[in-house]
Each structure stands twice: as structure tokens, then as C-alpha cells.
């Protein structure tokens, strides 16, 4: 999620040494080969294509600001993940869960070897999800920006080597899980040009190749690649083709949706435009007109999702809407706050509905925060449902 990027950049300097981050630009073609026990392909429990699995997922949820937190699982204010929390997610009507994960801070800067205790912890949480019959998407998230902020020729060779090393270890450690576990190679790769897109293509190919070569069930596992910036318009302009794969019909595309930014993530008025506290037909404010939307409402959502459908879904490529959502504006009070909350509920339901209508798989971004511009649906500490109106809107939106 881009809204936290400025915070991440400052925090990461505390917990990840500058030398380690810079070290990825060194020659890493000599990184160890971590594919040390490849297995013959194992199709058991792996029979469905990407499209068939997409057809089984109605609504997903993100375990945000937790496993990807720089400094550890609880560093960004969320509690330790428990199976009780995951069970609540499933009981609340979600059938998919996205696990944003950091790996770089748990890896040796020189050898790229991931701490086995962290691999075990992630495996434990994946197990909670699978045991509760959730489809699981596990990624390498922003992770200090070692890949996402370095999609360029200067870092191409070193990042390909590190991408391969990490995914060899991750895929091998989680190889036993069935087709309900899917891997995603990145989060929001920062790409703006055709030249950068070629580098991103290489990063994606390294991810696919690394997972496939570990064998076993990974030879058939559904893998997910990200458009440039996971931005719909950039992807329409720059994306040319999916990676080459050794098995047919096991790839998905991932995009994110925070349109309009002024409503979903913007926290201060700017000289180029104000925050939007309200959104949608019938939900504008008659008194606080300076914070009514001027762009990005229903017609824009429809147009953007139709564009995705044409580019991918109609060509048989499932699309994960890996993040969408909007913060609660807890700085507001009284009628303004009530109007904002009503608009936000409408927005969430509308986006979920139009995503499903165009064949996209909507996964709500949940930061865990309950106040101060949070997006938490659950109070994870109890655990219990916190934002019932938002949850109901999502259900209605996807037709549950």
C-alpha cells in the first residue's frame, strides 16, 4: 500500500542497515543456490487452473501492517497473529486472505539466507489459513524497497539473483501446501517507463522460474505477477505479456485500487487539490463542499474496471484486485463524520460490486487500525468485528 511508503522509508533506516540495503547492488550472481532438494512434479491437490481457483474466491481480506512490518510482527501496532483471528476472518464471510510479508530484514545481507525461524513462523500462519479453508496469497511486500524501488538496469542482475534466492527458500519451505496457497512475486513495483517494464518482466520471470524449479506441488502452483505500480492505467500502457511458464493456465495478474486517492488515502489538503471526505451519488456534503469529490466517482470506477476486463479477464487471465479500501476520517465530527462514514460504506460496496461484475477478485486492505485514519474491520486484539457497516457493505457488494 503506497500510503505508508513515506513512513516505511524513515522507519526502515532504524531496523535495516543502510549497508544491507545498498548491498543488493553488489554482485549477487554468486549467491548460493537454495534449490537444494528439488522434487519431481507432484500434481496431487493441484488440479485446478488459475481461472478455476479465481472462480472459487468471492471476497478477500489483507492481514495488513503485520508480517510486512519493518521491525517485527507487532512493530506497527498490531498484535501477534493467532488462529482465533484467522478463524474470525473466515467466519465473517471472507474466503481468501492475502499475507503481505517482509523477508529482506530476516535475511543475511551477504548470502540472502532467510532466518529459518521466520520461515517457520510464516508457515505456521499459512497453516492457520489453510486449516480454516481460506485461499492464501503470500508475497514479498515492499520489504525495504530492495526490489520495488530498484526496477532499473543498475540493479537488474543483483535483484534477479536475490529474487531467485528468496523464492527458492520460500517455495521450498511451503511446498507441502495444496493449491489453496498461491505465491505473489512482488507488491507495488515502482515502474513508469518501457525500459523499467523490461526490468520488471525479468524480475517476474525470475520469480516464476525459481518457484517452478523447486518441484513438488510448486510445479503446478498458481503464481501471481504485478502490473507496474499495480496501477490500472500504467498497466494498460506498459504491460505486454505474462511470463513464460512451464505449465499452462497457472498465472494471475495483480492490480490495486485506491481511486480516487483524495478519498482513499490522502491525509492533508494540498495546493493541487483537497482531500475528499465524501464520495458517490447522493453522498456529497451540502455544507463542506470544499471536500466533495471532483473526480474518480462511479463512472471512473466502471471505466477502469472495464479496461482491466478487456486487457486480461476476457483473454482468460484472472485478475486479483489485491488491495482496495478507504480510510476512516476520524478527524471529522458530528454530521460531517456520519456523512463521511456513509459515503465510505457506499464506496466499499460499490467497488467490490463492480470488481466482481468485471471478473476481478476484490481483497480489502485492512491496516488493523481502528482510529486515526485506520481501515480495520476487525479488532484483532479481542478478536471481534469492529466495523460492521463496512463488512456488510462488502458482503452486499459481492452478492453474499
PDB file of N, CA and C in Angstrom, residues 123-206:
ATOM      1  N   UNK A 123       5.090 -20.055   7.886  1.00  0.00           N
ATOM      2  CA  UNK A 123       4.449 -21.343   7.591  1.00  0.00           C
ATOM      3  C   UNK A 123       3.339 -21.642   8.592  1.00  0.00           C
ATOM      4  N   UNK A 124       3.566 -21.307   9.852  1.00  0.00           N
ATOM      5  CA  UNK A 124       2.548 -21.525  10.876  1.00  0.00           C
ATOM      6  C   UNK A 124       1.282 -20.738  10.562  1.00  0.00           C
ATOM      7  N   UNK A 125       1.442 -19.482  10.151  1.00  0.00           N
ATOM      8  CA  UNK A 125       0.289 -18.641   9.857  1.00  0.00           C
ATOM      9  C   UNK A 125      -0.416 -19.103   8.583  1.00  0.00           C
ATOM     10  N   UNK A 126       0.343 -19.509   7.587  1.00  0.00           N
ATOM     11  CA  UNK A 126      -0.274 -20.092   6.392  1.00  0.00           C
ATOM     12  C   UNK A 126      -1.104 -21.307   6.800  1.00  0.00           C
ATOM     13  N   UNK A 127      -0.571 -22.104   7.720  1.00  0.00           N
ATOM     14  CA  UNK A 127      -1.305 -23.260   8.216  1.00  0.00           C
ATOM     15  C   UNK A 127      -2.622 -22.886   8.875  1.00  0.00           C
ATOM     16  N   UNK A 128      -2.626 -21.798   9.667  1.00  0.00           N
ATOM     17  CA  UNK A 128      -3.882 -21.326  10.254  1.00  0.00           C
ATOM     18  C   UNK A 128      -4.913 -21.078   9.157  1.00  0.00           C
ATOM     19  N   UNK A 129      -4.474 -20.437   8.076  1.00  0.00           N
ATOM     20  CA  UNK A 129      -5.381 -20.071   6.984  1.00  0.00           C
ATOM     21  C   UNK A 129      -5.902 -21.307   6.253  1.00  0.00           C
ATOM     22  N   UNK A 130      -5.009 -22.206   5.914  1.00  0.00           N
ATOM     23  CA  UNK A 130      -5.414 -23.413   5.197  1.00  0.00           C
ATOM     24  C   UNK A 130      -6.337 -24.263   6.063  1.00  0.00           C
ATOM     25  N   UNK A 131      -6.032 -24.369   7.356  1.00  0.00           N
ATOM     26  CA  UNK A 131      -6.876 -25.155   8.259  1.00  0.00           C
ATOM     27  C   UNK A 131      -8.286 -24.581   8.363  1.00  0.00           C
ATOM     28  N   UNK A 132      -8.424 -23.283   8.080  1.00  0.00           N
ATOM     29  CA  UNK A 132      -9.742 -22.650   8.087  1.00  0.00           C
ATOM     30  C   UNK A 132     -10.297 -22.488   6.673  1.00  0.00           C
ATOM     31  N   UNK A 133      -9.737 -23.232   5.743  1.00  0.00           N
ATOM     32  CA  UNK A 133     -10.221 -23.322   4.362  1.00  0.00           C
ATOM     33  C   UNK A 133     -10.277 -21.968   3.670  1.00  0.00           C
ATOM     34  N   UNK A 134      -9.208 -21.205   3.844  1.00  0.00           N
ATOM     35  CA  UNK A 134      -9.050 -19.935   3.141  1.00  0.00           C
ATOM     36  C   UNK A 134      -8.053 -20.108   1.997  1.00  0.00           C
ATOM     37  N   UNK A 135      -8.316 -19.482   0.882  1.00  0.00           N
ATOM     38  CA  UNK A 135      -7.312 -19.373  -0.168  1.00  0.00           C
ATOM     39  C   UNK A 135      -6.312 -18.314   0.278  1.00  0.00           C
ATOM     40  N   UNK A 136      -5.029 -18.602   0.106  1.00  0.00           N
ATOM     41  CA  UNK A 136      -3.977 -17.770   0.674  1.00  0.00           C
ATOM     42  C   UNK A 136      -3.086 -17.232  -0.433  1.00  0.00           C
ATOM     43  N   UNK A 137      -2.839 -15.930  -0.391  1.00  0.00           N
ATOM     44  CA  UNK A 137      -1.882 -15.295  -1.300  1.00  0.00           C
ATOM     45  C   UNK A 137      -0.744 -14.744  -0.451  1.00  0.00           C
ATOM     46  N   UNK A 138       0.444 -15.239  -0.682  1.00  0.00           N
ATOM     47  CA  UNK A 138       1.619 -14.852   0.099  1.00  0.00           C
ATOM     48  C   UNK A 138       2.628 -14.188  -0.823  1.00  0.00           C
ATOM     49  N   UNK A 139       3.128 -13.034  -0.408  1.00  0.00           N
ATOM     50  CA  UNK A 139       4.003 -12.283  -1.306  1.00  0.00           C
ATOM     51  C   UNK A 139       5.328 -11.909  -0.666  1.00  0.00           C
ATOM     52  N   UNK A 140       6.173 -11.236  -1.449  1.00  0.00           N
ATOM     53  CA  UNK A 140       7.236 -10.384  -0.931  1.00  0.00           C
ATOM     54  C   UNK A 140       6.695  -8.972  -1.063  1.00  0.00           C
ATOM     55  N   UNK A 141       6.485  -8.302   0.084  1.00  0.00           N
ATOM     56  CA  UNK A 141       5.837  -6.998   0.080  1.00  0.00           C
ATOM     57  C   UNK A 141       6.875  -5.909  -0.204  1.00  0.00           C
ATOM     58  N   UNK A 142       6.634  -4.692   0.255  1.00  0.00           N
ATOM     59  CA  UNK A 142       7.570  -3.595  -0.014  1.00  0.00           C
ATOM     60  C   UNK A 142       8.970  -3.953   0.474  1.00  0.00           C
ATOM     61  N   UNK A 143       9.084  -4.488   1.691  1.00  0.00           N
ATOM     62  CA  UNK A 143      10.297  -5.167   2.154  1.00  0.00           C
ATOM     63  C   UNK A 143      11.545  -4.284   2.099  1.00  0.00           C
ATOM     64  N   UNK A 144      11.387  -3.011   2.492  1.00  0.00           N
ATOM     65  CA  UNK A 144      12.536  -2.114   2.472  1.00  0.00           C
ATOM     66  C   UNK A 144      12.839  -1.523   1.115  1.00  0.00           C
ATOM     67  N   UNK A 145      12.068  -1.895   0.114  1.00  0.00           N
ATOM     68  CA  UNK A 145      12.242  -1.326  -1.212  1.00  0.00           C
ATOM     69  C   UNK A 145      13.369  -1.916  -2.031  1.00  0.00           C
ATOM     70  N   UNK A 146      13.947  -3.035  -1.580  1.00  0.00           N
ATOM     71  CA  UNK A 146      15.129  -3.568  -2.277  1.00  0.00           C
ATOM     72  C   UNK A 146      14.811  -3.914  -3.739  1.00  0.00           C
ATOM     73  N   UNK A 147      13.603  -4.386  -4.005  1.00  0.00           N
ATOM     74  CA  UNK A 147      13.202  -4.664  -5.388  1.00  0.00           C
ATOM     75  C   UNK A 147      12.279  -3.574  -5.918  1.00  0.00           C
ATOM     76  N   UNK A 148      11.278  -3.212  -5.152  1.00  0.00           N
ATOM     77  CA  UNK A 148      10.217  -2.345  -5.662  1.00  0.00           C
ATOM     78  C   UNK A 148      10.697  -0.951  -6.035  1.00  0.00           C
ATOM     79  N   UNK A 149      11.697  -0.455  -5.332  1.00  0.00           N
ATOM     80  CA  UNK A 149      12.216   0.877  -5.624  1.00  0.00           C
ATOM     81  C   UNK A 149      13.459   0.827  -6.512  1.00  0.00           C
ATOM     82  N   UNK A 150      13.803  -0.367  -6.990  1.00  0.00           N
ATOM     83  CA  UNK A 150      15.023  -0.528  -7.791  1.00  0.00           C
ATOM     84  C   UNK A 150      14.738  -1.358  -9.047  1.00  0.00           C
ATOM     85  N   UNK A 151      13.722  -0.933  -9.769  1.00  0.00           N
ATOM     86  CA  UNK A 151      13.395  -1.604 -11.027  1.00  0.00           C
ATOM     87  C   UNK A 151      14.118  -0.845 -12.131  1.00  0.00           C
ATOM     88  N   UNK A 152      15.416  -1.132 -12.273  1.00  0.00           N
ATOM     89  CA  UNK A 152      16.257  -0.416 -13.232  1.00  0.00           C
ATOM     90  C   UNK A 152      17.435  -1.298 -13.622  1.00  0.00           C
ATOM     91  N   UNK A 153      18.115  -0.913 -14.678  1.00  0.00           N
ATOM     92  CA  UNK A 153      19.220  -1.722 -15.188  1.00  0.00           C
ATOM     93  C   UNK A 153      20.370  -1.816 -14.187  1.00  0.00           C
ATOM     94  N   UNK A 154      20.579  -0.781 -13.392  1.00  0.00           N
ATOM     95  CA  UNK A 154      21.686  -0.795 -12.435  1.00  0.00           C
ATOM     96  C   UNK A 154      21.539  -1.907 -11.406  1.00  0.00           C
ATOM     97  N   UNK A 155      20.308  -2.273 -11.082  1.00  0.00           N
ATOM     98  CA  UNK A 155      20.060  -3.291 -10.053  1.00  0.00           C
ATOM     99  C   UNK A 155      19.515  -4.590 -10.631  1.00  0.00           C
ATOM    100  N   UNK A 156      19.388  -4.645 -11.939  1.00  0.00           N
ATOM    101  CA  UNK A 156      18.726  -5.794 -12.568  1.00  0.00           C
ATOM    102  C   UNK A 156      19.375  -7.132 -12.176  1.00  0.00           C
ATOM    103  N   UNK A 157      20.659  -7.277 -12.376  1.00  0.00           N
ATOM    104  CA  UNK A 157      21.321  -8.568 -12.131  1.00  0.00           C
ATOM    105  C   UNK A 157      21.273  -8.941 -10.656  1.00  0.00           C
ATOM    106  N   UNK A 158      21.576  -7.974  -9.786  1.00  0.00           N
ATOM    107  CA  UNK A 158      21.608  -8.282  -8.362  1.00  0.00           C
ATOM    108  C   UNK A 158      20.219  -8.612  -7.829  1.00  0.00           C
ATOM    109  N   UNK A 159      19.192  -7.902  -8.304  1.00  0.00           N
ATOM    110  CA  UNK A 159      17.841  -8.173  -7.829  1.00  0.00           C
ATOM    111  C   UNK A 159      17.291  -9.485  -8.363  1.00  0.00           C
ATOM    112  N   UNK A 160      17.635  -9.838  -9.593  1.00  0.00           N
ATOM    113  CA  UNK A 160      17.224 -11.141 -10.115  1.00  0.00           C
ATOM    114  C   UNK A 160      17.821 -12.255  -9.259  1.00  0.00           C
ATOM    115  N   UNK A 161      19.084 -12.105  -8.903  1.00  0.00           N
ATOM    116  CA  UNK A 161      19.734 -13.121  -8.074  1.00  0.00           C
ATOM    117  C   UNK A 161      19.075 -13.222  -6.698  1.00  0.00           C
ATOM    118  N   UNK A 162      18.764 -12.071  -6.112  1.00  0.00           N
ATOM    119  CA  UNK A 162      18.146 -12.090  -4.783  1.00  0.00           C
ATOM    120  C   UNK A 162      16.703 -12.575  -4.858  1.00  0.00           C
ATOM    121  N   UNK A 163      15.971 -12.168  -5.879  1.00  0.00           N
ATOM    122  CA  UNK A 163      14.605 -12.658  -6.068  1.00  0.00           C
ATOM    123  C   UNK A 163      14.609 -14.180  -6.179  1.00  0.00           C
ATOM    124  N   UNK A 164      15.534 -14.704  -6.935  1.00  0.00           N
ATOM    125  CA  UNK A 164      15.630 -16.154  -7.103  1.00  0.00           C
ATOM    126  C   UNK A 164      15.965 -16.834  -5.780  1.00  0.00           C
ATOM    127  N   UNK A 165      16.935 -16.281  -5.039  1.00  0.00           N
ATOM    128  CA  UNK A 165      17.355 -16.887  -3.776  1.00  0.00           C
ATOM    129  C   UNK A 165      16.215 -16.898  -2.758  1.00  0.00           C
ATOM    130  N   UNK A 166      15.510 -15.786  -2.647  1.00  0.00           N
ATOM    131  CA  UNK A 166      14.406 -15.728  -1.680  1.00  0.00           C
ATOM    132  C   UNK A 166      13.298 -16.716  -2.038  1.00  0.00           C
ATOM    133  N   UNK A 167      12.908 -16.720  -3.318  1.00  0.00           N
ATOM    134  CA  UNK A 167      11.785 -17.579  -3.684  1.00  0.00           C
ATOM    135  C   UNK A 167      12.146 -19.055  -3.682  1.00  0.00           C
ATOM    136  N   UNK A 168      13.384 -19.386  -3.929  1.00  0.00           N
ATOM    137  CA  UNK A 168      13.785 -20.783  -3.758  1.00  0.00           C
ATOM    138  C   UNK A 168      13.536 -21.238  -2.318  1.00  0.00           C
ATOM    139  N   UNK A 169      13.906 -20.388  -1.362  1.00  0.00           N
ATOM    140  CA  UNK A 169      13.742 -20.746   0.056  1.00  0.00           C
ATOM    141  C   UNK A 169      12.267 -20.744   0.482  1.00  0.00           C
ATOM    142  N   UNK A 170      11.545 -19.696   0.098  1.00  0.00           N
ATOM    143  CA  UNK A 170      10.133 -19.596   0.480  1.00  0.00           C
ATOM    144  C   UNK A 170       9.347 -20.761  -0.114  1.00  0.00           C
ATOM    145  N   UNK A 171       9.537 -20.985  -1.406  1.00  0.00           N
ATOM    146  CA  UNK A 171       8.772 -22.023  -2.093  1.00  0.00           C
ATOM    147  C   UNK A 171       9.098 -23.405  -1.559  1.00  0.00           C
ATOM    148  N   UNK A 172      10.361 -23.661  -1.279  1.00  0.00           N
ATOM    149  CA  UNK A 172      10.740 -24.967  -0.737  1.00  0.00           C
ATOM    150  C   UNK A 172      10.122 -25.179   0.639  1.00  0.00           C
ATOM    151  N   UNK A 173      10.154 -24.161   1.473  1.00  0.00           N
ATOM    152  CA  UNK A 173       9.665 -24.300   2.847  1.00  0.00           C
ATOM    153  C   UNK A 173       8.148 -24.494   2.895  1.00  0.00           C
ATOM    154  N   UNK A 174       7.429 -23.964   1.901  1.00  0.00           N
ATOM    155  CA  UNK A 174       5.971 -24.036   1.912  1.00  0.00           C
ATOM    156  C   UNK A 174       5.432 -24.988   0.842  1.00  0.00           C
ATOM    157  N   UNK A 175       6.290 -25.817   0.332  1.00  0.00           N
ATOM    158  CA  UNK A 175       5.963 -26.662  -0.815  1.00  0.00           C
ATOM    159  C   UNK A 175       4.853 -27.672  -0.545  1.00  0.00           C
ATOM    160  N   UNK A 176       4.654 -28.051   0.706  1.00  0.00           N
ATOM    161  CA  UNK A 176       3.691 -29.120   1.016  1.00  0.00           C
ATOM    162  C   UNK A 176       2.233 -28.680   0.917  1.00  0.00           C
ATOM    163  N   UNK A 177       1.975 -27.370   0.974  1.00  0.00           N
ATOM    164  CA  UNK A 177       0.585 -26.913   0.950  1.00  0.00           C
ATOM    165  C   UNK A 177      -0.044 -27.125  -0.423  1.00  0.00           C
ATOM    166  N   UNK A 178      -1.364 -27.349  -0.431  1.00  0.00           N
ATOM    167  CA  UNK A 178      -2.055 -27.618  -1.688  1.00  0.00           C
ATOM    168  C   UNK A 178      -2.354 -26.324  -2.447  1.00  0.00           C
ATOM    169  N   UNK A 179      -3.209 -26.429  -3.462  1.00  0.00           N
ATOM    170  CA  UNK A 179      -3.433 -25.329  -4.399  1.00  0.00           C
ATOM    171  C   UNK A 179      -4.093 -24.100  -3.777  1.00  0.00           C
ATOM    172  N   UNK A 180      -4.572 -24.217  -2.543  1.00  0.00           N
ATOM    173  CA  UNK A 180      -5.159 -23.045  -1.881  1.00  0.00           C
ATOM    174  C   UNK A 180      -4.106 -22.000  -1.544  1.00  0.00           C
ATOM    175  N   UNK A 181      -2.837 -22.371  -1.515  1.00  0.00           N
ATOM    176  CA  UNK A 181      -1.751 -21.410  -1.325  1.00  0.00           C
ATOM    177  C   UNK A 181      -1.225 -20.962  -2.679  1.00  0.00           C
ATOM    178  N   UNK A 182      -1.178 -19.641  -2.874  1.00  0.00           N
ATOM    179  CA  UNK A 182      -0.626 -19.049  -4.082  1.00  0.00           C
ATOM    180  C   UNK A 182       0.486 -18.083  -3.692  1.00  0.00           C
ATOM    181  N   UNK A 183       1.461 -17.920  -4.563  1.00  0.00           N
ATOM    182  CA  UNK A 183       2.569 -17.001  -4.327  1.00  0.00           C
ATOM    183  C   UNK A 183       2.445 -15.786  -5.247  1.00  0.00           C
ATOM    184  N   UNK A 184       2.826 -14.617  -4.713  1.00  0.00           N
ATOM    185  CA  UNK A 184       2.855 -13.378  -5.497  1.00  0.00           C
ATOM    186  C   UNK A 184       4.255 -12.799  -5.421  1.00  0.00           C
ATOM    187  N   UNK A 185       4.834 -12.471  -6.573  1.00  0.00           N
ATOM    188  CA  UNK A 185       6.253 -12.157  -6.645  1.00  0.00           C
ATOM    189  C   UNK A 185       6.673 -10.812  -6.106  1.00  0.00           C
ATOM    190  N   UNK A 186       5.749  -9.858  -5.998  1.00  0.00           N
ATOM    191  CA  UNK A 186       6.093  -8.519  -5.518  1.00  0.00           C
ATOM    192  C   UNK A 186       4.831  -7.879  -4.954  1.00  0.00           C
ATOM    193  N   UNK A 187       4.867  -6.566  -4.736  1.00  0.00           N
ATOM    194  CA  UNK A 187       3.700  -5.849  -4.223  1.00  0.00           C
ATOM    195  C   UNK A 187       3.324  -4.733  -5.189  1.00  0.00           C
ATOM    196  N   UNK A 188       4.008  -3.604  -5.123  1.00  0.00           N
ATOM    197  CA  UNK A 188       3.712  -2.462  -5.994  1.00  0.00           C
ATOM    198  C   UNK A 188       5.002  -1.967  -6.637  1.00  0.00           C
ATOM    199  N   UNK A 189       5.534  -2.704  -7.606  1.00  0.00           N
ATOM    200  CA  UNK A 189       6.816  -2.319  -8.211  1.00  0.00           C
ATOM    201  C   UNK A 189       6.739  -0.957  -8.872  1.00  0.00           C
ATOM    202  N   UNK A 190       7.690  -0.104  -8.552  1.00  0.00           N
ATOM    203  CA  UNK A 190       7.685   1.289  -8.993  1.00  0.00           C
ATOM    204  C   UNK A 190       8.225   1.386 -10.421  1.00  0.00           C
ATOM    205  N   UNK A 191       7.315   1.390 -11.369  1.00  0.00           N
ATOM    206  CA  UNK A 191       7.670   1.364 -12.790  1.00  0.00           C
ATOM    207  C   UNK A 191       6.867   2.427 -13.530  1.00  0.00           C
ATOM    208  N   UNK A 192       7.565   3.244 -14.334  1.00  0.00           N
ATOM    209  CA  UNK A 192       6.906   4.314 -15.080  1.00  0.00           C
ATOM    210  C   UNK A 192       7.238   4.327 -16.572  1.00  0.00           C
ATOM    211  N   UNK A 193       8.246   3.560 -16.994  1.00  0.00           N
ATOM    212  CA  UNK A 193       8.710   3.630 -18.372  1.00  0.00           C
ATOM    213  C   UNK A 193       8.792   2.248 -19.008  1.00  0.00           C
ATOM    214  N   UNK A 194       8.914   2.232 -20.334  1.00  0.00           N
ATOM    215  CA  UNK A 194       9.074   0.954 -21.041  1.00  0.00           C
ATOM    216  C   UNK A 194      10.368   0.261 -20.635  1.00  0.00           C
ATOM    217  N   UNK A 195      11.420   1.040 -20.418  1.00  0.00           N
ATOM    218  CA  UNK A 195      12.696   0.449 -20.009  1.00  0.00           C
ATOM    219  C   UNK A 195      12.564  -0.223 -18.651  1.00  0.00           C
ATOM    220  N   UNK A 196      11.885   0.423 -17.719  1.00  0.00           N
ATOM    221  CA  UNK A 196      11.673  -0.187 -16.407  1.00  0.00           C
ATOM    222  C   UNK A 196      10.783  -1.417 -16.523  1.00  0.00           C
ATOM    223  N   UNK A 197       9.816  -1.369 -17.415  1.00  0.00           N
ATOM    224  CA  UNK A 197       8.919  -2.505 -17.590  1.00  0.00           C
ATOM    225  C   UNK A 197       9.680  -3.745 -18.035  1.00  0.00           C
ATOM    226  N   UNK A 198      10.691  -3.576 -18.874  1.00  0.00           N
ATOM    227  CA  UNK A 198      11.504  -4.718 -19.293  1.00  0.00           C
ATOM    228  C   UNK A 198      12.240  -5.335 -18.108  1.00  0.00           C
ATOM    229  N   UNK A 199      12.691  -4.484 -17.194  1.00  0.00           N
ATOM    230  CA  UNK A 199      13.362  -5.000 -15.996  1.00  0.00           C
ATOM    231  C   UNK A 199      12.359  -5.723 -15.109  1.00  0.00           C
ATOM    232  N   UNK A 200      11.172  -5.152 -14.951  1.00  0.00           N
ATOM    233  CA  UNK A 200      10.146  -5.818 -14.147  1.00  0.00           C
ATOM    234  C   UNK A 200       9.783  -7.170 -14.742  1.00  0.00           C
ATOM    235  N   UNK A 201       9.690  -7.244 -16.056  1.00  0.00           N
ATOM    236  CA  UNK A 201       9.438  -8.538 -16.703  1.00  0.00           C
ATOM    237  C   UNK A 201      10.483  -9.565 -16.277  1.00  0.00           C
ATOM    238  N   UNK A 202      11.745  -9.135 -16.208  1.00  0.00           N
ATOM    239  CA  UNK A 202      12.822 -10.045 -15.817  1.00  0.00           C
ATOM    240  C   UNK A 202      12.680 -10.469 -14.359  1.00  0.00           C
ATOM    241  N   UNK A 203      12.275  -9.554 -13.493  1.00  0.00           N
ATOM    242  CA  UNK A 203      12.050  -9.903 -12.085  1.00  0.00           C
ATOM    243  C   UNK A 203      10.928 -10.931 -11.960  1.00  0.00           C
ATOM    244  N   UNK A 204       9.849 -10.715 -12.720  1.00  0.00           N
ATOM    245  CA  UNK A 204       8.737 -11.659 -12.681  1.00  0.00           C
ATOM    246  C   UNK A 204       9.154 -13.039 -13.212  1.00  0.00           C
ATOM    247  N   UNK A 205       9.943 -13.044 -14.266  1.00  0.00           N
ATOM    248  CA  UNK A 205      10.377 -14.326 -14.821  1.00  0.00           C
ATOM    249  C   UNK A 205      11.263 -15.072 -13.827  1.00  0.00           C
ATOM    250  N   UNK A 206      12.121 -14.344 -13.134  1.00  0.00           N
ATOM    251  CA  UNK A 206      12.972 -14.971 -12.119  1.00  0.00           C
ATOM    252  C   UNK A 206      12.130 -15.591 -11.015  1.00  0.00           C
TER     253      UNK A 206
END
